[in-house]
Amino acid sequence: VAVDSAPARNRVPSRLTAIDRWIFADGDPLRYLVVRRALAALLLVRIATWRYHSYADLPDELVHHVWYWRWTDGMPHVGAMVALQVLGALAALGVLVGRRPAACFAVAWGCFLALAGLRAGVGKVLHNDAMALVAMVPFLVPGPARADDPGAAGRSGWPLRAAQLVVVLIYFTTGVQKLVHSGVEWVTSDNMRWIMEGGAAGARLLPAVPEWIASEPLLWRSAAVALLGLELAFPLVLVHRWARRALLAGVVTMHLLTLVTLELDYLSWIAVDLALFIDWVALGERRHYIGASARSRRAVA
Amino acid sequence: VIEGCPSRAPLGASGGAGTVCAVEEAAGGSTSKGPASGPNRWGRPRRRVPRAVVYGLLAVLVLAATTGAELWPFNSWQLFSHLRQPRQTAVAVVVERPSAEERLDPTMLWGEYRSLGHGISRAHGKGQEALGELCDALYAEVVGPVPDATGLRIERTTTVRPSDPGSGNRPRVLDRQVLTSCGG
């Protein structure tokens, strides 16, 4: 037994070592810069386009702040909200145009955390922007400002892989939570039908779509299987190229259908998935948008 | 400057790893602690801040998911985790007017706000007094856009959806209970 168990004992640390090596391996500085800009663009859109100020007049009785807003009872003044939006949007723009990108990214993220926290403090736990906020945390550590910075490769890989790991964990956890709280009945019962019926009752734009899905057992049963399967299988996105393509297409479709049927906005999840799991630099090179010689010289601020 | 340290004075010893010195990373001048020899025991460059960030982040993520602690944006990621049933209970605010009664649409008052049901349920959980205060606050908001409002009613309705998909799918009201009322 002693002879057999020794390799088994060594297997766990060696796998952890392999994961650690994978996370902290060198990366492509150009890809890092592209991803950081994509995330900054997402920050810009979410900060600038949502009407946070419409919450300013909410009665205090309807406000139940998230933990970091609990120092105040009600909603902050509308001027403070607009100031956060302006500051956050300008900082996100700063990342996009390459002006002090590391500091600007941190400021934009902080403003978005504050604003999205206000939105999350009025009802049930909101997940719309939570994943984006968590996945962006590794990018708060200052990385290279330019692709040709000395040592840029060593600082470019881990933020992207850590963010990918975070996203994988989140999808997997959502699937596991369904099994923990509902078991396989989440798929085998009429659960998805009632979700669609509820969506149809509350829909303002296209109630006919969830109504139609709810009326076709094959559709809502397939949707339930596909949804839970996607969430539980999402870790495979890190393993194989074809799995990555299929899973990305699957989750993008899932979030778009959620928007159409339940009018729940998970667009920031789509944006994060596409930014993190598609190598846009390699794609650009294959399509000759980025030349090989230009790549070596290119310094992206 | 000690041998093996490219620059900076020694900072002290750590965990038997030998002398530790400040190593200015070649990449852009950020400073990190590392042994004189540079790589860690796995032969990789020491990246203490990144490692602390990554493993700390993953730890908080797993902790929030497993304990249910709501450290938003870290949370337990329960998205539609609980089974939906044909029988459902919902709360609503009804605006009483001389001519008619109508359900209050919160977006009419506060733009993007659509969580009135959660706000009412939370107040109801705190007790009747909290619910009464909420009713008064809502009435004060409603009389602006609806000047002929004479009162407000917060009610809880239990409905059931027909199991036959061909029956029109309209939920049938099983029970309606007034939780509180206020105003005029």
Tab-separated table of C-alpha atoms in Angstrom, chain B residues 69-162:
chain	number	residue	atom	x	y	z
B	69	ALA	CA	-21.663	34.779	1.698
B	70	GLU	CA	-22.829	37.728	-0.356
B	71	LEU	CA	-19.706	39.811	-0.851
B	72	TRP	CA	-21.019	41.297	-4.057
B	73	PRO	CA	-19.724	41.109	-6.789
B	74	PHE	CA	-18.544	37.848	-5.237
B	75	ASN	CA	-21.645	35.775	-4.620
B	76	SER	CA	-22.937	32.235	-4.728
B	77	TRP	CA	-23.852	32.406	-8.439
B	78	GLN	CA	-27.335	31.013	-8.021
B	79	LEU	CA	-28.902	31.792	-11.368
B	80	PHE	CA	-32.331	30.135	-11.614
B	81	SER	CA	-31.004	27.478	-9.235
B	82	HIS	CA	-34.319	26.825	-7.539
B	83	LEU	CA	-37.091	24.940	-9.297
B	84	ARG	CA	-39.909	27.015	-10.698
B	85	GLN	CA	-43.381	25.745	-9.925
B	86	PRO	CA	-46.751	26.370	-11.597
B	87	ARG	CA	-47.964	27.825	-8.298
B	88	GLN	CA	-46.361	31.196	-7.651
B	89	THR	CA	-46.743	34.008	-5.186
B	90	ALA	CA	-46.118	37.616	-6.135
B	91	VAL	CA	-46.594	40.969	-4.456
B	92	ALA	CA	-47.902	44.067	-6.179
B	93	VAL	CA	-48.796	47.648	-5.413
B	94	VAL	CA	-52.264	48.735	-6.506
B	95	VAL	CA	-52.990	52.443	-6.985
B	96	GLU	CA	-56.568	53.312	-6.038
B	97	ARG	CA	-58.182	56.060	-8.097
B	98	PRO	CA	-61.794	57.266	-8.171
B	99	SER	CA	-62.259	55.927	-11.677
B	100	ALA	CA	-60.231	52.709	-11.547
B	101	GLU	CA	-57.502	50.695	-9.896
B	102	GLU	CA	-54.207	49.915	-11.544
B	103	ARG	CA	-51.000	48.110	-10.710
B	104	LEU	CA	-48.090	50.416	-10.060
B	105	ASP	CA	-45.398	50.227	-12.711
B	106	PRO	CA	-42.195	51.220	-10.848
B	107	THR	CA	-40.433	52.206	-14.073
B	108	MET	CA	-42.970	55.028	-14.350
B	109	LEU	CA	-41.422	56.534	-11.213
B	110	TRP	CA	-37.788	55.451	-11.303
B	111	GLY	CA	-36.782	54.635	-14.865
B	112	GLU	CA	-34.811	51.398	-14.780
B	113	TYR	CA	-36.069	50.214	-11.395
B	114	ARG	CA	-37.870	46.863	-11.666
B	115	SER	CA	-37.286	45.299	-8.276
B	116	LEU	CA	-40.346	46.552	-6.417
B	117	GLY	CA	-41.436	43.018	-5.579
B	118	HIS	CA	-38.137	42.323	-3.827
B	119	GLY	CA	-38.333	45.617	-1.928
B	120	ILE	CA	-41.844	44.795	-0.700
B	121	SER	CA	-40.912	41.245	0.279
B	122	ARG	CA	-37.908	42.510	2.232
B	123	ALA	CA	-40.022	45.113	4.062
B	124	HIS	CA	-42.695	42.488	4.751
B	125	GLY	CA	-40.021	40.254	6.226
B	126	LYS	CA	-39.079	43.027	8.665
B	127	GLY	CA	-42.640	43.346	9.952
B	128	GLN	CA	-45.864	45.241	9.499
B	129	GLU	CA	-44.396	48.550	10.635
B	130	ALA	CA	-41.701	48.478	7.940
B	131	LEU	CA	-44.301	47.575	5.351
B	132	GLY	CA	-46.485	50.508	6.466
B	133	GLU	CA	-43.528	52.896	6.173
B	134	LEU	CA	-42.820	51.602	2.688
B	135	CYS	CA	-46.470	52.061	1.712
B	136	ASP	CA	-46.403	55.683	2.924
B	137	ALA	CA	-43.156	56.355	1.049
B	138	LEU	CA	-44.591	54.874	-2.138
B	139	TYR	CA	-47.782	56.874	-1.828
B	140	ALA	CA	-45.775	60.089	-1.444
B	141	GLU	CA	-44.027	59.234	-4.732
B	142	VAL	CA	-47.200	58.197	-6.549
B	143	VAL	CA	-49.271	61.316	-5.894
B	144	GLY	CA	-46.929	63.320	-8.115
B	145	PRO	CA	-47.527	61.549	-11.429
B	146	VAL	CA	-51.015	60.313	-10.378
B	147	PRO	CA	-52.604	63.316	-8.633
B	148	ASP	CA	-56.037	61.708	-8.320
B	149	ALA	CA	-54.661	58.689	-6.446
B	150	THR	CA	-56.746	58.205	-3.326
B	151	GLY	CA	-54.793	55.398	-1.773
B	152	LEU	CA	-52.326	52.581	-2.181
B	153	ARG	CA	-52.697	48.892	-1.487
B	154	ILE	CA	-49.926	46.341	-1.214
B	155	GLU	CA	-51.224	42.873	-1.877
B	156	ARG	CA	-49.921	39.366	-2.277
B	157	THR	CA	-51.394	37.181	-4.980
B	158	THR	CA	-51.012	33.427	-5.368
B	159	THR	CA	-51.576	32.093	-8.860
B	160	VAL	CA	-51.361	28.758	-10.569
B	161	ARG	CA	-50.626	28.158	-14.218
B	162	PRO	CA	-52.609	25.540	-16.083
